[in-house]
């Protein structure tokens, strides 16, 4: 049979409401009609999408996966039928976007794709909005294991120490991890790329100040209350005359990834993937 938009709308209403009666009322249908629509969709896909064995409906694992695809498909159709409606490509990041390449990416995107706005969104969470569907793609510093999300390596950024400009260590051309051991260390435990595991066992800083976002991390360092370890992406995106970023000679680089929802929630995600690689690897 041919699947129509009514099948997707019906399934999404059921998924949202968790109840056939409420979903049917929302769509101005009878409950038997909506049940038949769901059955037709499940028969076409060859799998059960909704567990109807309990009083409250629940999506099966296949239902959860199909819900993402159905929502993306409906968004695409609505956009196609309403050309006046702007449909931006949302690119999330947790703290430093694409570092020194950010401006180039935004400008080249605007030149190559003038009809699609590339919206850069900072979200203080590990997946930068991907897990909850807030964004279509995200720049991440570290791989993630999130259902419905794919990722690929873009580049690597050298690590640097971040210190207040009046810290005695700030005048050195390079530092080592051991140089920071006696300093209070600022750690962003939500989205940061640094943990105490960066240091050898038994040789890590003993005084740690934890924060939950980049702004608070920068504030601790600017005040001279702590030092930090980050990548050159932070140096590019958060320059501050009160902070010195000093190369760390013995710290491994930070890997930068581009991640996106699978299937893509925006038709321009493949274009973004191609351009991101071109920008970081000219």
Short mmCIF file of C-alpha atoms in Angstrom, two decimals:
data_model
loop_
_atom_site.label_atom_id
_atom_site.label_comp_id
_atom_site.label_asym_id
_atom_site.label_seq_id
_atom_site.Cartn_x
_atom_site.Cartn_y
_atom_site.Cartn_z
CA UNK A 1 0.00 0.00 0.00
CA UNK A 2 1.00 3.63 -0.42
CA UNK A 3 1.96 5.48 2.74
CA UNK A 4 0.57 8.99 2.94
CA UNK A 5 1.18 12.00 5.17
CA UNK A 6 -1.87 11.01 7.26
CA UNK A 7 -0.02 7.89 8.37
CA UNK A 8 2.93 9.93 9.60
CA UNK A 9 0.69 12.53 11.26
CA UNK A 10 -1.30 9.80 12.96
CA UNK A 11 1.77 8.01 14.28
CA UNK A 12 3.36 11.24 15.54
CA UNK A 13 0.15 12.24 17.31
CA UNK A 14 0.05 8.85 19.04
CA UNK A 15 3.72 9.17 20.00
CA UNK A 16 3.14 12.66 21.41
CA UNK A 17 -0.07 11.90 23.28
CA UNK A 18 0.70 8.36 24.45
CA UNK A 19 -3.00 7.65 24.15
CA UNK A 20 -5.17 6.69 21.16
CA UNK A 21 -8.24 8.58 22.34
CA UNK A 22 -6.39 11.87 22.83
CA UNK A 23 -4.45 11.42 19.58
CA UNK A 24 -7.68 10.78 17.66
CA UNK A 25 -9.32 13.85 19.19
CA UNK A 26 -6.29 15.95 18.29
CA UNK A 27 -6.59 14.86 14.64
CA UNK A 28 -10.42 15.03 14.61
CA UNK A 29 -10.67 11.32 13.84
CA UNK A 30 -12.46 8.41 15.44
CA UNK A 31 -10.33 6.07 17.50
CA UNK A 32 -11.00 3.07 15.19
CA UNK A 33 -9.93 5.13 12.16
CA UNK A 34 -6.67 6.12 13.84
CA UNK A 35 -6.06 2.52 14.91
CA UNK A 36 -6.44 1.38 11.29
CA UNK A 37 -4.02 4.08 10.15
CA UNK A 38 -1.43 2.88 12.65
CA UNK A 39 -1.94 -0.74 11.63
CA UNK A 40 -1.48 0.15 7.96
CA UNK A 41 1.77 1.94 8.74
CA UNK A 42 3.09 -0.97 10.82
CA UNK A 43 2.13 -3.44 8.09
CA UNK A 44 3.97 -1.38 5.49
CA UNK A 45 7.11 -1.18 7.66
CA UNK A 46 6.84 -4.80 8.75
CA UNK A 47 7.36 -3.99 12.41
CA UNK A 48 5.41 -3.03 15.53
CA UNK A 49 5.81 0.67 16.35
CA UNK A 50 3.54 0.93 19.38
CA UNK A 51 3.14 -1.46 22.29
CA UNK A 52 -0.59 -1.56 22.96
CA UNK A 53 -0.47 -4.25 25.66
CA UNK A 54 -0.85 -1.78 28.51
CA UNK A 55 -3.35 0.96 29.36
CA UNK A 56 -0.79 3.61 28.45
CA UNK A 57 0.69 3.22 24.99
CA UNK A 58 4.47 3.01 24.67
CA UNK A 59 6.70 3.16 21.63
CA UNK A 60 8.74 0.09 20.82
CA UNK A 61 12.48 0.53 20.04
CA UNK A 62 11.51 0.53 16.36
CA UNK A 63 8.87 3.15 17.15
CA UNK A 64 11.40 5.45 18.81
CA UNK A 65 13.71 5.16 15.79
CA UNK A 66 10.88 5.75 13.33
CA UNK A 67 9.61 8.74 15.31
CA UNK A 68 12.83 10.65 14.53
CA UNK A 69 12.54 9.83 10.83
CA UNK A 70 8.85 10.68 10.69
CA UNK A 71 9.38 14.03 12.43
CA UNK A 72 12.18 14.92 10.02
CA UNK A 73 10.05 13.93 7.04
CA UNK A 74 7.10 16.03 8.22
CA UNK A 75 9.36 19.03 8.81
CA UNK A 76 10.73 18.69 5.29
CA UNK A 77 7.24 18.50 3.79
CA UNK A 78 6.00 21.50 5.76
CA UNK A 79 9.00 23.50 4.61
CA UNK A 80 8.50 22.48 0.99
CA UNK A 81 4.83 23.49 1.09
CA UNK A 82 5.60 26.84 2.72
CA UNK A 83 8.46 28.46 0.77
CA UNK A 84 8.14 31.63 2.84
CA UNK A 85 9.06 29.67 5.95
CA UNK A 86 12.77 29.88 6.72
CA UNK A 87 14.28 26.55 7.69
CA UNK A 88 17.72 27.15 9.19
CA UNK A 89 20.37 24.47 9.50
CA UNK A 90 21.13 24.40 13.24
CA UNK A 91 24.75 23.71 14.19
CA UNK A 92 25.36 23.17 17.89
CA UNK A 93 28.55 23.44 19.89
CA UNK A 94 29.36 23.30 23.57
CA UNK A 95 32.05 25.96 23.84
CA UNK A 96 34.34 26.71 20.91
CA UNK A 97 32.46 25.86 17.69
CA UNK A 98 35.07 25.12 15.02
CA UNK A 99 37.74 27.22 16.69
CA UNK A 100 39.82 29.32 14.31
CA UNK A 101 37.85 27.86 11.37
CA UNK A 102 34.45 29.10 12.61
CA UNK A 103 34.36 32.41 10.74
CA UNK A 104 35.54 30.77 7.53
CA UNK A 105 32.84 28.10 7.80
CA UNK A 106 30.07 30.63 8.36
CA UNK A 107 31.18 32.94 5.55
CA UNK A 108 31.73 30.17 3.01
CA UNK A 109 28.36 28.64 3.89
CA UNK A 110 26.61 31.97 3.35
CA UNK A 111 28.33 32.34 -0.02
CA UNK A 112 27.64 28.79 -1.19
CA UNK A 113 24.14 28.39 0.28
CA UNK A 114 22.51 31.85 0.44
CA UNK A 115 19.04 30.34 0.72
CA UNK A 116 19.74 28.38 3.90
CA UNK A 117 20.74 30.09 7.13
CA UNK A 118 23.45 28.28 9.11
CA UNK A 119 22.47 28.96 12.72
CA UNK A 120 25.28 28.50 15.27
CA UNK A 121 23.94 27.60 18.71
CA UNK A 122 25.96 27.16 21.91
CA UNK A 123 24.38 24.61 24.25
CA UNK A 124 26.01 23.64 27.54
CA UNK A 125 25.47 19.90 27.30
CA UNK A 126 27.62 16.98 26.22
CA UNK A 127 25.93 16.43 22.83
CA UNK A 128 25.42 20.17 22.19
CA UNK A 129 21.70 19.65 21.57
CA UNK A 130 21.81 16.58 19.35
CA UNK A 131 20.36 14.11 21.85
CA UNK A 132 17.24 16.21 22.35
CA UNK A 133 16.83 17.22 18.71
CA UNK A 134 17.54 20.91 19.36
CA UNK A 135 20.12 20.98 16.55
CA UNK A 136 20.67 19.16 13.26
CA UNK A 137 24.44 18.78 13.65
CA UNK A 138 27.06 19.62 16.25
CA UNK A 139 30.79 20.22 16.61
CA UNK A 140 31.99 18.03 19.47
CA UNK A 141 35.36 17.57 21.13
CA UNK A 142 35.20 13.87 21.75
CA UNK A 143 33.09 11.01 20.35
CA UNK A 144 29.67 10.23 21.83
CA UNK A 145 27.55 7.12 22.10
CA UNK A 146 24.03 8.43 21.53
CA UNK A 147 21.31 6.47 19.72
CA UNK A 148 20.34 8.03 16.41
CA UNK A 149 23.55 10.06 16.12
CA UNK A 150 26.50 9.54 13.77
CA UNK A 151 29.85 11.32 13.89
CA UNK A 152 33.11 11.66 11.99
CA UNK A 153 36.53 13.08 12.82
CA UNK A 154 37.26 16.57 11.47
CA UNK A 155 40.58 17.65 12.94
CA UNK A 156 42.71 17.76 16.09
CA UNK A 157 43.60 20.81 18.18
CA UNK A 158 46.76 21.15 20.31
CA UNK A 159 46.18 21.52 24.02
CA UNK A 160 47.09 24.71 25.85
CA UNK A 161 47.14 25.90 29.44
CA UNK A 162 44.91 28.85 30.27
CA UNK A 163 46.25 31.15 32.98
CA UNK A 164 45.59 34.63 34.32
CA UNK A 165 47.98 37.11 32.71
CA UNK A 166 49.57 37.86 36.12
CA UNK A 167 50.31 34.19 36.87
CA UNK A 168 54.12 33.65 37.00
CA UNK A 169 53.75 30.73 34.59
CA UNK A 170 52.03 32.87 31.97
CA UNK A 171 55.29 34.36 30.70
CA UNK A 172 56.77 30.98 29.68
CA UNK A 173 56.78 30.01 25.99
CA UNK A 174 55.62 26.45 26.79
CA UNK A 175 54.50 24.46 29.82
CA UNK A 176 54.09 20.82 30.83
CA UNK A 177 51.28 19.15 32.73
CA UNK A 178 53.62 18.82 35.71
CA UNK A 179 54.00 22.62 35.82
CA UNK A 180 50.29 22.91 36.65
CA UNK A 181 50.14 20.35 39.46
CA UNK A 182 50.58 22.88 42.28
CA UNK A 183 47.94 25.22 40.83
CA UNK A 184 44.19 25.04 41.55
CA UNK A 185 42.61 23.48 38.46
CA UNK A 186 39.30 24.58 36.91
CA UNK A 187 37.35 21.67 35.42
CA UNK A 188 34.19 21.96 33.31
CA UNK A 189 32.53 18.68 34.28
CA UNK A 190 29.63 19.02 31.83
CA UNK A 191 31.20 19.77 28.45
CA UNK A 192 34.92 20.12 29.07
CA UNK A 193 37.58 17.97 27.41
CA UNK A 194 39.86 17.82 30.46
CA UNK A 195 39.79 15.36 33.36
CA UNK A 196 42.34 14.41 36.00
CA UNK A 197 43.08 11.30 33.92
CA UNK A 198 45.19 13.58 31.70
CA UNK A 199 47.90 13.43 34.37
CA UNK A 200 49.84 10.30 35.39
CA UNK A 201 48.38 8.33 38.28
CA UNK A 202 49.24 10.04 41.56
CA UNK A 203 50.59 13.14 39.83
CA UNK A 204 47.39 15.11 39.17
CA UNK A 205 46.48 18.47 40.74
CA UNK A 206 44.97 18.02 44.19
CA UNK A 207 42.92 21.20 44.30
CA UNK A 208 40.06 21.17 41.79
CA UNK A 209 37.32 23.73 41.24
CA UNK A 210 34.42 22.37 39.17
CA UNK A 211 32.10 24.40 36.94
CA UNK A 212 29.31 23.53 34.52
CA UNK A 213 29.92 25.89 31.61
CA UNK A 214 32.64 27.75 29.75
CA UNK A 215 31.69 31.18 31.10
CA UNK A 216 32.25 30.12 34.71
CA UNK A 217 35.46 28.33 33.70
CA UNK A 218 36.79 31.51 32.11
CA UNK A 219 35.74 33.60 35.12
CA UNK A 220 37.77 31.44 37.52
CA UNK A 221 40.86 31.74 35.34
CA UNK A 222 40.48 35.47 34.71
CA UNK A 223 40.24 36.10 38.46
CA UNK A 224 43.41 34.09 39.05
CA UNK A 225 41.57 31.55 41.17
CA UNK A 226 42.55 28.61 38.98
CA UNK A 227 44.29 27.51 35.80
CA UNK A 228 42.74 25.44 33.04
CA UNK A 229 43.65 23.03 30.28
CA UNK A 230 41.86 23.34 26.96
CA UNK A 231 42.51 23.37 23.21
CA UNK A 232 43.47 26.07 20.75
CA UNK A 233 39.80 26.23 19.76
CA UNK A 234 39.10 28.02 23.05
CA UNK A 235 41.96 30.43 22.43
CA UNK A 236 40.47 31.32 19.04
CA UNK A 237 36.86 31.69 20.22
CA UNK A 238 37.43 33.19 23.68
CA UNK A 239 40.36 35.65 23.47
CA UNK A 240 40.74 37.67 26.64
CA UNK A 241 43.49 40.18 27.51
CA UNK A 242 43.41 38.88 31.09
CA UNK A 243 44.13 35.28 30.01
CA UNK A 244 47.28 33.78 28.51
CA UNK A 245 47.04 30.57 26.50
CA UNK A 246 50.38 28.73 26.70
CA UNK A 247 51.16 25.59 24.64
CA UNK A 248 51.43 22.33 26.60
CA UNK A 249 54.37 20.33 25.35
CA UNK A 250 53.33 16.93 26.71
CA UNK A 251 49.52 16.94 26.48
CA UNK A 252 47.71 14.99 23.75
CA UNK A 253 45.68 16.92 21.20
CA UNK A 254 41.90 17.26 21.42
CA UNK A 255 39.97 15.51 18.64
CA UNK A 256 37.20 17.52 16.99
CA UNK A 257 34.19 15.74 15.49
CA UNK A 258 31.14 16.67 13.46
CA UNK A 259 28.05 14.77 14.56
CA UNK A 260 24.55 14.70 13.09
CA UNK A 261 21.21 13.01 13.57
CA UNK A 262 20.67 9.82 11.58
CA UNK A 263 18.71 10.07 9.41
CA UNK A 264 19.56 13.76 8.93
CA UNK A 265 16.93 16.12 10.29
CA UNK A 266 17.80 18.73 7.64
CA UNK A 267 18.46 18.10 3.93
CA UNK A 268 21.57 20.35 3.99
CA UNK A 269 23.49 18.23 6.52
CA UNK A 270 25.51 16.47 3.75
CA UNK A 271 26.51 19.90 2.38
CA UNK A 272 27.63 20.95 5.86
CA UNK A 273 29.72 17.80 6.24
CA UNK A 274 31.50 18.44 2.94
CA UNK A 275 32.17 22.10 3.68
CA UNK A 276 33.42 21.42 7.22
CA UNK A 277 36.03 19.02 5.89
CA UNK A 278 37.05 21.50 3.18
CA UNK A 279 37.46 24.29 5.72
CA UNK A 280 39.58 22.38 8.25
CA UNK A 281 41.59 20.54 5.59
CA UNK A 282 42.08 23.10 2.78
#
